[in-house]
Amino acid sequence: MSLGQELAPHLPFVRRYARALTGTQKHGDAYVRATLEAIVAAPEDFPRDVDPRLGLYKTFQAIWGSANVETGVDGGQDSAPPEAIAQARLARITPRSRQALLLTAMEGFTSEDAGYLIGVEAVEVEALVAEALSEIERQTHADVLIIEDEPIIAMDLETIVRDLGHGVTGVAVTRDEAVAQAMAHRPGLVLADIQLADDSSGIDAVKDILAQFEVPVIFITAFPERLLTGARPEPTFLITKPFQRSTVKAAIAQALFFDSTTVPA
C-alpha cells in the first residue's frame, strides 16, 4: 500500500482538527494542503516509526508550528474576523493547551499520543487540557439552540450545555421548527443534527438561519467523512456520533472561542 493510500482515510479528520484550530474551513484546509505538499515533496521525512495517522498529524503540527499563526505573526490589520477574535483569546490561552484539548477530546488521541504530537509528557497533556477547558469556559457564554430529533440525544446535549454554564433557547426536531425557534429567540450557538424527524435536513435549517444572522454552528453526524472532503463549503465544527461528553464540550468551547459576542473584556 502506498503512503497516499495509508493516509487517505485520515484526511477528513485532520481537516476537522485544522478547521477547529483556525476557526474556518478555508484556513484549516490550507494548512492541510501545505501538510500534504510537504509529504509529497519529502516522503522520506514522513515519520515511519508510528502509525500513519500519528505521522500525518505530526507532520501537520510541524507545518502549523512553523507558520506562527497562533503567536500573531501572520495576523495583522487584514486578519479575518475569526482570527482577530482568536487573538483576543490567545493572549490568555496558550496555543499548546488548545492543541492538547482538541487532540484528546475531539480527535480521540490518548494523552501519550497527544504528548508525542505536541512534544510534551502525557501528564503535562492532562494539565494542559484542564487549563484550556477552564479558561475557555470562563471566557465564553451563549444561549444554545439544539436541533436534534432523537429525544435521548437531545436531552444529553441539553444537559451538557447547561453543565457548561450555557443556556438553552429550545430543542427543535424539524427544519421549520428550528428556523421558527431561532427567529423567536436568537441563539448564540447552534448544535444541529444532519437528519431530522420529518426527513428534513439540519443543514438546510442552518442555511435558513444563517440567511438571517450569523451564528456559530456545530454539526452532529454519524458520517463525518462525508462532510470533510475539502471540496465545497463545509462545516468548520463537527461532532461524530456516537459522541463523548468531552467531545461536545471541546467543540462548544472551540466554536465560541471564535465568536465575536464572547470576546473577553
PDB file of C-alpha atoms in Angstrom:
ATOM      1  CA  MET A   1       0.000   0.000   0.000  1.00  0.00           C
ATOM      2  CA  SER A   2       1.348   3.426  -0.948  1.00  0.00           C
ATOM      3  CA  LEU A   3       1.778   6.210   1.609  1.00  0.00           C
ATOM      4  CA  GLY A   4      -1.049   8.118  -0.058  1.00  0.00           C
ATOM      5  CA  GLN A   5      -3.393   5.169   0.354  1.00  0.00           C
ATOM      6  CA  GLU A   6      -2.400   4.816   4.011  1.00  0.00           C
ATOM      7  CA  LEU A   7      -3.127   8.478   4.704  1.00  0.00           C
ATOM      8  CA  ALA A   8      -6.365   8.862   2.721  1.00  0.00           C
ATOM      9  CA  PRO A   9      -8.744   7.554   5.453  1.00  0.00           C
ATOM     10  CA  HIS A  10      -7.309  10.038   7.940  1.00  0.00           C
ATOM     11  CA  LEU A  11      -7.573  13.199   5.819  1.00  0.00           C
ATOM     12  CA  PRO A  12     -11.159  14.102   6.820  1.00  0.00           C
ATOM     13  CA  PHE A  13     -10.174  14.067  10.469  1.00  0.00           C
ATOM     14  CA  VAL A  14      -7.010  16.111  10.154  1.00  0.00           C
ATOM     15  CA  ARG A  15      -9.194  18.622   8.253  1.00  0.00           C
ATOM     16  CA  ARG A  16     -11.564  18.692  11.232  1.00  0.00           C
ATOM     17  CA  TYR A  17      -8.663  19.350  13.578  1.00  0.00           C
ATOM     18  CA  ALA A  18      -7.214  22.058  11.337  1.00  0.00           C
ATOM     19  CA  ARG A  19     -10.556  23.827  10.999  1.00  0.00           C
ATOM     20  CA  ALA A  20     -11.099  23.778  14.752  1.00  0.00           C
ATOM     21  CA  LEU A  21      -7.662  25.314  15.306  1.00  0.00           C
ATOM     22  CA  THR A  22      -8.159  28.109  12.771  1.00  0.00           C
ATOM     23  CA  GLY A  23     -11.910  28.663  13.061  1.00  0.00           C
ATOM     24  CA  THR A  24     -12.569  28.447   9.304  1.00  0.00           C
ATOM     25  CA  GLN A  25     -12.701  25.816   6.575  1.00  0.00           C
ATOM     26  CA  LYS A  26     -10.576  27.989   4.288  1.00  0.00           C
ATOM     27  CA  HIS A  27      -7.643  28.435   6.641  1.00  0.00           C
ATOM     28  CA  GLY A  28      -7.795  24.935   8.076  1.00  0.00           C
ATOM     29  CA  ASP A  29      -7.825  23.284   4.667  1.00  0.00           C
ATOM     30  CA  ALA A  30      -4.929  25.484   3.568  1.00  0.00           C
ATOM     31  CA  TYR A  31      -2.783  24.052   6.353  1.00  0.00           C
ATOM     32  CA  VAL A  32      -3.801  20.517   5.400  1.00  0.00           C
ATOM     33  CA  ARG A  33      -2.824  21.195   1.781  1.00  0.00           C
ATOM     34  CA  ALA A  34       0.525  22.515   2.943  1.00  0.00           C
ATOM     35  CA  THR A  35       0.975  19.377   5.035  1.00  0.00           C
ATOM     36  CA  LEU A  36       0.277  17.098   2.074  1.00  0.00           C
ATOM     37  CA  GLU A  37       2.580  19.132  -0.152  1.00  0.00           C
ATOM     38  CA  ALA A  38       5.365  18.716   2.396  1.00  0.00           C
ATOM     39  CA  ILE A  39       4.810  14.954   2.488  1.00  0.00           C
ATOM     40  CA  VAL A  40       4.837  14.697  -1.306  1.00  0.00           C
ATOM     41  CA  ALA A  41       7.971  16.825  -1.538  1.00  0.00           C
ATOM     42  CA  ALA A  42       9.893  14.754   1.013  1.00  0.00           C
ATOM     43  CA  PRO A  43       8.235  11.371   1.634  1.00  0.00           C
ATOM     44  CA  GLU A  44      11.434  10.097   3.218  1.00  0.00           C
ATOM     45  CA  ASP A  45      10.906  12.562   6.084  1.00  0.00           C
ATOM     46  CA  PHE A  46       7.465  11.182   6.954  1.00  0.00           C
ATOM     47  CA  PRO A  47       7.522   9.562  10.431  1.00  0.00           C
ATOM     48  CA  ARG A  48       7.564   5.808   9.849  1.00  0.00           C
ATOM     49  CA  ASP A  49       8.153   4.799  13.454  1.00  0.00           C
ATOM     50  CA  VAL A  50       4.484   5.482  14.306  1.00  0.00           C
ATOM     51  CA  ASP A  51       1.163   4.599  12.679  1.00  0.00           C
ATOM     52  CA  PRO A  52       0.130   6.644   9.595  1.00  0.00           C
ATOM     53  CA  ARG A  53      -2.460   8.739  11.421  1.00  0.00           C
ATOM     54  CA  LEU A  54       0.015   9.846  14.068  1.00  0.00           C
ATOM     55  CA  GLY A  55       2.572  10.547  11.366  1.00  0.00           C
ATOM     56  CA  LEU A  56       0.076  12.692   9.446  1.00  0.00           C
ATOM     57  CA  TYR A  57      -0.848  14.747  12.497  1.00  0.00           C
ATOM     58  CA  LYS A  58       2.829  15.069  13.444  1.00  0.00           C
ATOM     59  CA  THR A  59       3.615  16.496  10.018  1.00  0.00           C
ATOM     60  CA  PHE A  60       0.634  18.838  10.308  1.00  0.00           C
ATOM     61  CA  GLN A  61       1.872  20.008  13.709  1.00  0.00           C
ATOM     62  CA  ALA A  62       5.248  20.853  12.179  1.00  0.00           C
ATOM     63  CA  ILE A  63       3.584  22.917   9.442  1.00  0.00           C
ATOM     64  CA  TRP A  64       1.282  24.616  11.937  1.00  0.00           C
ATOM     65  CA  GLY A  65       4.149  25.434  14.272  1.00  0.00           C
ATOM     66  CA  SER A  66       6.359  26.831  11.533  1.00  0.00           C
ATOM     67  CA  ALA A  67       3.638  29.250  10.393  1.00  0.00           C
ATOM     68  CA  ASN A  68       3.485  31.037  13.777  1.00  0.00           C
ATOM     69  CA  VAL A  69      -0.240  31.590  13.311  1.00  0.00           C
ATOM     70  CA  GLU A  70      -1.164  31.442  16.982  1.00  0.00           C
ATOM     71  CA  THR A  71       1.539  33.908  18.012  1.00  0.00           C
ATOM     72  CA  GLY A  72       0.093  36.557  15.710  1.00  0.00           C
ATOM     73  CA  VAL A  73       2.982  36.683  13.236  1.00  0.00           C
ATOM     74  CA  ASP A  74       0.637  36.118  10.313  1.00  0.00           C
ATOM     75  CA  GLY A  75      -2.123  38.216  11.830  1.00  0.00           C
ATOM     76  CA  GLY A  76      -2.476  41.939  11.300  1.00  0.00           C
ATOM     77  CA  GLN A  77      -4.893  44.588  10.208  1.00  0.00           C
ATOM     78  CA  ASP A  78      -6.049  42.378   7.353  1.00  0.00           C
ATOM     79  CA  SER A  79      -6.763  39.365   9.556  1.00  0.00           C
ATOM     80  CA  ALA A  80     -10.129  37.688   9.015  1.00  0.00           C
ATOM     81  CA  PRO A  81     -12.636  38.333  11.837  1.00  0.00           C
ATOM     82  CA  PRO A  82     -12.301  34.844  13.382  1.00  0.00           C
ATOM     83  CA  GLU A  83      -8.536  35.279  13.540  1.00  0.00           C
ATOM     84  CA  ALA A  84      -8.837  38.716  15.131  1.00  0.00           C
ATOM     85  CA  ILE A  85     -11.254  37.314  17.692  1.00  0.00           C
ATOM     86  CA  ALA A  86      -8.917  34.431  18.378  1.00  0.00           C
ATOM     87  CA  GLN A  87      -6.040  36.818  19.042  1.00  0.00           C
ATOM     88  CA  ALA A  88      -8.035  38.406  21.878  1.00  0.00           C
ATOM     89  CA  ARG A  89      -8.376  34.988  23.490  1.00  0.00           C
ATOM     90  CA  LEU A  90      -4.922  33.650  22.714  1.00  0.00           C
ATOM     91  CA  ALA A  91      -3.433  36.306  24.969  1.00  0.00           C
ATOM     92  CA  ARG A  92      -4.988  34.274  27.800  1.00  0.00           C
ATOM     93  CA  ILE A  93      -4.766  30.712  26.478  1.00  0.00           C
ATOM     94  CA  THR A  94      -1.532  29.067  25.377  1.00  0.00           C
ATOM     95  CA  PRO A  95      -1.517  27.516  21.889  1.00  0.00           C
ATOM     96  CA  ARG A  96      -0.304  24.207  23.298  1.00  0.00           C
ATOM     97  CA  SER A  97      -3.220  23.863  25.714  1.00  0.00           C
ATOM     98  CA  ARG A  98      -5.750  24.357  22.909  1.00  0.00           C
ATOM     99  CA  GLN A  99      -3.988  21.743  20.813  1.00  0.00           C
ATOM    100  CA  ALA A 100      -3.913  19.306  23.723  1.00  0.00           C
ATOM    101  CA  LEU A 101      -7.649  19.802  24.243  1.00  0.00           C
ATOM    102  CA  LEU A 102      -8.554  19.235  20.600  1.00  0.00           C
ATOM    103  CA  LEU A 103      -6.214  16.300  20.083  1.00  0.00           C
ATOM    104  CA  THR A 104      -7.620  14.404  23.051  1.00  0.00           C
ATOM    105  CA  ALA A 105     -11.256  15.474  23.359  1.00  0.00           C
ATOM    106  CA  MET A 106     -12.111  15.908  19.679  1.00  0.00           C
ATOM    107  CA  GLU A 107      -9.608  13.739  17.799  1.00  0.00           C
ATOM    108  CA  GLY A 108      -9.551  10.936  20.346  1.00  0.00           C
ATOM    109  CA  PHE A 109      -5.810  10.627  20.839  1.00  0.00           C
ATOM    110  CA  THR A 110      -4.501   9.278  24.116  1.00  0.00           C
ATOM    111  CA  SER A 111      -2.535  11.592  26.373  1.00  0.00           C
ATOM    112  CA  GLU A 112       0.604   9.720  25.313  1.00  0.00           C
ATOM    113  CA  ASP A 113      -0.072  10.215  21.603  1.00  0.00           C
ATOM    114  CA  ALA A 114      -1.070  13.843  22.087  1.00  0.00           C
ATOM    115  CA  GLY A 115       2.137  14.364  24.032  1.00  0.00           C
ATOM    116  CA  TYR A 116       4.112  12.914  21.120  1.00  0.00           C
ATOM    117  CA  LEU A 117       2.357  15.284  18.720  1.00  0.00           C
ATOM    118  CA  ILE A 118       2.971  18.466  20.695  1.00  0.00           C
ATOM    119  CA  GLY A 119       6.249  17.452  22.317  1.00  0.00           C
ATOM    120  CA  VAL A 120       5.362  17.055  25.992  1.00  0.00           C
ATOM    121  CA  GLU A 121       4.895  14.248  28.513  1.00  0.00           C
ATOM    122  CA  ALA A 122       1.474  12.633  28.920  1.00  0.00           C
ATOM    123  CA  VAL A 123       0.987  14.041  32.417  1.00  0.00           C
ATOM    124  CA  GLU A 124       1.522  17.547  31.045  1.00  0.00           C
ATOM    125  CA  VAL A 125      -1.105  16.926  28.365  1.00  0.00           C
ATOM    126  CA  GLU A 126      -3.709  16.281  31.061  1.00  0.00           C
ATOM    127  CA  ALA A 127      -2.785  19.516  32.810  1.00  0.00           C
ATOM    128  CA  LEU A 128      -2.927  21.448  29.526  1.00  0.00           C
ATOM    129  CA  VAL A 129      -6.385  20.082  28.735  1.00  0.00           C
ATOM    130  CA  ALA A 130      -7.688  21.125  32.142  1.00  0.00           C
ATOM    131  CA  GLU A 131      -6.157  24.570  31.686  1.00  0.00           C
ATOM    132  CA  ALA A 132      -7.736  25.056  28.251  1.00  0.00           C
ATOM    133  CA  LEU A 133     -11.217  23.954  29.323  1.00  0.00           C
ATOM    134  CA  SER A 134     -11.164  26.088  32.418  1.00  0.00           C
ATOM    135  CA  GLU A 135     -10.044  29.224  30.617  1.00  0.00           C
ATOM    136  CA  ILE A 136     -12.229  28.888  27.533  1.00  0.00           C
ATOM    137  CA  GLU A 137     -15.334  28.091  29.568  1.00  0.00           C
ATOM    138  CA  ARG A 138     -14.646  31.044  31.833  1.00  0.00           C
ATOM    139  CA  GLN A 139     -14.428  33.375  28.865  1.00  0.00           C
ATOM    140  CA  THR A 140     -17.486  32.194  26.964  1.00  0.00           C
ATOM    141  CA  HIS A 141     -21.225  32.024  27.497  1.00  0.00           C
ATOM    142  CA  ALA A 142     -24.038  31.549  24.998  1.00  0.00           C
ATOM    143  CA  ASP A 143     -27.685  30.637  24.591  1.00  0.00           C
ATOM    144  CA  VAL A 144     -27.782  27.452  22.525  1.00  0.00           C
ATOM    145  CA  LEU A 145     -30.378  26.168  20.060  1.00  0.00           C
ATOM    146  CA  ILE A 146     -30.353  22.367  19.783  1.00  0.00           C
ATOM    147  CA  ILE A 147     -31.633  20.833  16.530  1.00  0.00           C
ATOM    148  CA  GLU A 148     -31.975  17.102  17.230  1.00  0.00           C
ATOM    149  CA  ASP A 149     -34.857  14.710  16.645  1.00  0.00           C
ATOM    150  CA  GLU A 150     -33.718  11.859  18.917  1.00  0.00           C
ATOM    151  CA  PRO A 151     -35.093  12.660  22.419  1.00  0.00           C
ATOM    152  CA  ILE A 152     -32.378  10.908  24.414  1.00  0.00           C
ATOM    153  CA  ILE A 153     -29.579  12.567  22.442  1.00  0.00           C
ATOM    154  CA  ALA A 154     -31.316  15.934  22.692  1.00  0.00           C
ATOM    155  CA  MET A 155     -31.630  15.559  26.470  1.00  0.00           C
ATOM    156  CA  ASP A 156     -27.976  14.583  26.748  1.00  0.00           C
ATOM    157  CA  LEU A 157     -26.901  17.601  24.702  1.00  0.00           C
ATOM    158  CA  GLU A 158     -29.079  19.906  26.777  1.00  0.00           C
ATOM    159  CA  THR A 159     -27.539  18.563  29.989  1.00  0.00           C
ATOM    160  CA  ILE A 160     -24.015  19.043  28.655  1.00  0.00           C
ATOM    161  CA  VAL A 161     -24.795  22.579  27.502  1.00  0.00           C
ATOM    162  CA  ARG A 162     -26.299  23.577  30.854  1.00  0.00           C
ATOM    163  CA  ASP A 163     -23.485  21.902  32.811  1.00  0.00           C
ATOM    164  CA  LEU A 164     -21.070  24.146  30.914  1.00  0.00           C
ATOM    165  CA  GLY A 165     -22.962  27.186  32.136  1.00  0.00           C
ATOM    166  CA  HIS A 166     -24.755  27.978  28.886  1.00  0.00           C
ATOM    167  CA  GLY A 167     -28.471  28.500  28.363  1.00  0.00           C
ATOM    168  CA  VAL A 168     -30.750  26.562  26.003  1.00  0.00           C
ATOM    169  CA  THR A 169     -33.180  28.546  23.840  1.00  0.00           C
ATOM    170  CA  GLY A 170     -35.020  25.393  22.767  1.00  0.00           C
ATOM    171  CA  VAL A 171     -34.879  21.961  21.161  1.00  0.00           C
ATOM    172  CA  ALA A 172     -36.171  21.658  17.580  1.00  0.00           C
ATOM    173  CA  VAL A 173     -36.859  18.400  15.747  1.00  0.00           C
ATOM    174  CA  THR A 174     -37.592  19.672  12.215  1.00  0.00           C
ATOM    175  CA  ARG A 175     -36.217  22.287   9.832  1.00  0.00           C
ATOM    176  CA  ASP A 176     -39.257  24.578  10.117  1.00  0.00           C
ATOM    177  CA  GLU A 177     -39.324  24.326  13.895  1.00  0.00           C
ATOM    178  CA  ALA A 178     -35.614  25.117  14.114  1.00  0.00           C
ATOM    179  CA  VAL A 179     -35.954  28.243  11.979  1.00  0.00           C
ATOM    180  CA  ALA A 180     -39.015  29.408  13.913  1.00  0.00           C
ATOM    181  CA  GLN A 181     -37.264  28.988  17.254  1.00  0.00           C
ATOM    182  CA  ALA A 182     -34.159  30.788  16.010  1.00  0.00           C
ATOM    183  CA  MET A 183     -36.234  33.748  14.836  1.00  0.00           C
ATOM    184  CA  ALA A 184     -38.179  33.860  18.115  1.00  0.00           C
ATOM    185  CA  HIS A 185     -35.118  33.721  20.343  1.00  0.00           C
ATOM    186  CA  ARG A 186     -31.825  34.405  18.617  1.00  0.00           C
ATOM    187  CA  PRO A 187     -29.234  31.857  19.805  1.00  0.00           C
ATOM    188  CA  GLY A 188     -25.539  32.446  20.289  1.00  0.00           C
ATOM    189  CA  LEU A 189     -24.699  28.903  19.159  1.00  0.00           C
ATOM    190  CA  VAL A 190     -26.472  26.160  17.196  1.00  0.00           C
ATOM    191  CA  LEU A 191     -25.969  22.417  17.686  1.00  0.00           C
ATOM    192  CA  ALA A 192     -27.513  20.687  14.654  1.00  0.00           C
ATOM    193  CA  ASP A 193     -28.079  17.077  13.700  1.00  0.00           C
ATOM    194  CA  ILE A 194     -27.949  16.364   9.955  1.00  0.00           C
ATOM    195  CA  GLN A 195     -31.031  14.141   9.510  1.00  0.00           C
ATOM    196  CA  LEU A 196     -34.221  15.331  11.213  1.00  0.00           C
ATOM    197  CA  ALA A 197     -37.550  13.769  12.170  1.00  0.00           C
ATOM    198  CA  ASP A 198     -39.600  14.661   9.085  1.00  0.00           C
ATOM    199  CA  ASP A 199     -36.745  13.778   6.694  1.00  0.00           C
ATOM    200  CA  SER A 200     -35.802  17.447   6.551  1.00  0.00           C
ATOM    201  CA  SER A 201     -32.174  18.464   6.811  1.00  0.00           C
ATOM    202  CA  GLY A 202     -30.362  20.114   9.670  1.00  0.00           C
ATOM    203  CA  ILE A 203     -28.011  21.586   7.084  1.00  0.00           C
ATOM    204  CA  ASP A 204     -30.924  23.304   5.332  1.00  0.00           C
ATOM    205  CA  ALA A 205     -32.245  24.550   8.660  1.00  0.00           C
ATOM    206  CA  VAL A 206     -28.865  26.082   9.431  1.00  0.00           C
ATOM    207  CA  LYS A 207     -28.693  27.684   5.970  1.00  0.00           C
ATOM    208  CA  ASP A 208     -32.088  29.288   6.595  1.00  0.00           C
ATOM    209  CA  ILE A 209     -30.923  30.600   9.968  1.00  0.00           C
ATOM    210  CA  LEU A 210     -27.614  31.903   8.623  1.00  0.00           C
ATOM    211  CA  ALA A 211     -29.505  33.764   5.907  1.00  0.00           C
ATOM    212  CA  GLN A 212     -30.984  35.862   8.717  1.00  0.00           C
ATOM    213  CA  PHE A 213     -27.982  36.311  11.024  1.00  0.00           C
ATOM    214  CA  GLU A 214     -24.508  34.993  11.739  1.00  0.00           C
ATOM    215  CA  VAL A 215     -24.129  32.394  14.482  1.00  0.00           C
ATOM    216  CA  PRO A 216     -21.520  29.691  15.163  1.00  0.00           C
ATOM    217  CA  VAL A 217     -22.746  26.195  14.284  1.00  0.00           C
ATOM    218  CA  ILE A 218     -21.641  22.707  15.319  1.00  0.00           C
ATOM    219  CA  PHE A 219     -22.981  19.828  13.219  1.00  0.00           C
ATOM    220  CA  ILE A 220     -23.521  16.345  14.628  1.00  0.00           C
ATOM    221  CA  THR A 221     -23.356  13.337  12.304  1.00  0.00           C
ATOM    222  CA  ALA A 222     -22.551   9.638  12.217  1.00  0.00           C
ATOM    223  CA  PHE A 223     -20.737  10.130   8.906  1.00  0.00           C
ATOM    224  CA  PRO A 224     -18.235  12.979   9.313  1.00  0.00           C
ATOM    225  CA  GLU A 225     -16.111  11.903   6.351  1.00  0.00           C
ATOM    226  CA  ARG A 226     -18.993  12.879   4.028  1.00  0.00           C
ATOM    227  CA  LEU A 227     -18.758  16.479   5.196  1.00  0.00           C
ATOM    228  CA  LEU A 228     -14.975  16.819   5.402  1.00  0.00           C
ATOM    229  CA  THR A 229     -13.796  16.351   1.824  1.00  0.00           C
ATOM    230  CA  GLY A 230     -12.467  19.891   1.415  1.00  0.00           C
ATOM    231  CA  ALA A 231     -14.160  20.130  -1.994  1.00  0.00           C
ATOM    232  CA  ARG A 232     -17.002  22.559  -1.134  1.00  0.00           C
ATOM    233  CA  PRO A 233     -18.216  24.853   1.668  1.00  0.00           C
ATOM    234  CA  GLU A 234     -18.423  22.549   4.673  1.00  0.00           C
ATOM    235  CA  PRO A 235     -18.850  22.736   8.451  1.00  0.00           C
ATOM    236  CA  THR A 236     -15.992  24.168  10.467  1.00  0.00           C
ATOM    237  CA  PHE A 237     -17.055  22.342  13.633  1.00  0.00           C
ATOM    238  CA  LEU A 238     -18.230  18.751  13.514  1.00  0.00           C
ATOM    239  CA  ILE A 239     -19.037  16.138  16.174  1.00  0.00           C
ATOM    240  CA  THR A 240     -19.168  12.430  15.346  1.00  0.00           C
ATOM    241  CA  LYS A 241     -21.988  10.186  16.611  1.00  0.00           C
ATOM    242  CA  PRO A 242     -21.869   8.444  18.978  1.00  0.00           C
ATOM    243  CA  PHE A 243     -20.133  11.232  20.871  1.00  0.00           C
ATOM    244  CA  GLN A 244     -18.398  11.577  24.206  1.00  0.00           C
ATOM    245  CA  ARG A 245     -19.386  14.395  26.543  1.00  0.00           C
ATOM    246  CA  SER A 246     -15.818  15.664  26.459  1.00  0.00           C
ATOM    247  CA  THR A 247     -16.021  15.936  22.657  1.00  0.00           C
ATOM    248  CA  VAL A 248     -19.130  18.090  22.830  1.00  0.00           C
ATOM    249  CA  LYS A 249     -17.531  20.281  25.478  1.00  0.00           C
ATOM    250  CA  ALA A 250     -14.415  20.769  23.359  1.00  0.00           C
ATOM    251  CA  ALA A 251     -16.411  21.574  20.228  1.00  0.00           C
ATOM    252  CA  ILE A 252     -18.589  24.119  22.037  1.00  0.00           C
ATOM    253  CA  ALA A 253     -15.546  25.750  23.587  1.00  0.00           C
ATOM    254  CA  GLN A 254     -13.806  25.999  20.193  1.00  0.00           C
ATOM    255  CA  ALA A 255     -16.870  27.331  18.357  1.00  0.00           C
ATOM    256  CA  LEU A 256     -17.401  30.058  20.952  1.00  0.00           C
ATOM    257  CA  PHE A 257     -13.657  30.724  21.010  1.00  0.00           C
ATOM    258  CA  PHE A 258     -14.019  32.395  17.602  1.00  0.00           C
ATOM    259  CA  ASP A 259     -17.358  34.122  18.252  1.00  0.00           C
ATOM    260  CA  SER A 260     -17.247  37.918  18.482  1.00  0.00           C
ATOM    261  CA  THR A 261     -20.054  38.122  21.053  1.00  0.00           C
ATOM    262  CA  THR A 262     -17.983  36.269  23.645  1.00  0.00           C
ATOM    263  CA  VAL A 263     -14.644  38.058  23.329  1.00  0.00           C
ATOM    264  CA  PRO A 264     -13.182  38.670  26.800  1.00  0.00           C
ATOM    265  CA  ALA A 265     -13.196  42.217  28.095  1.00  0.00           C
TER     266      ALA A 265
END
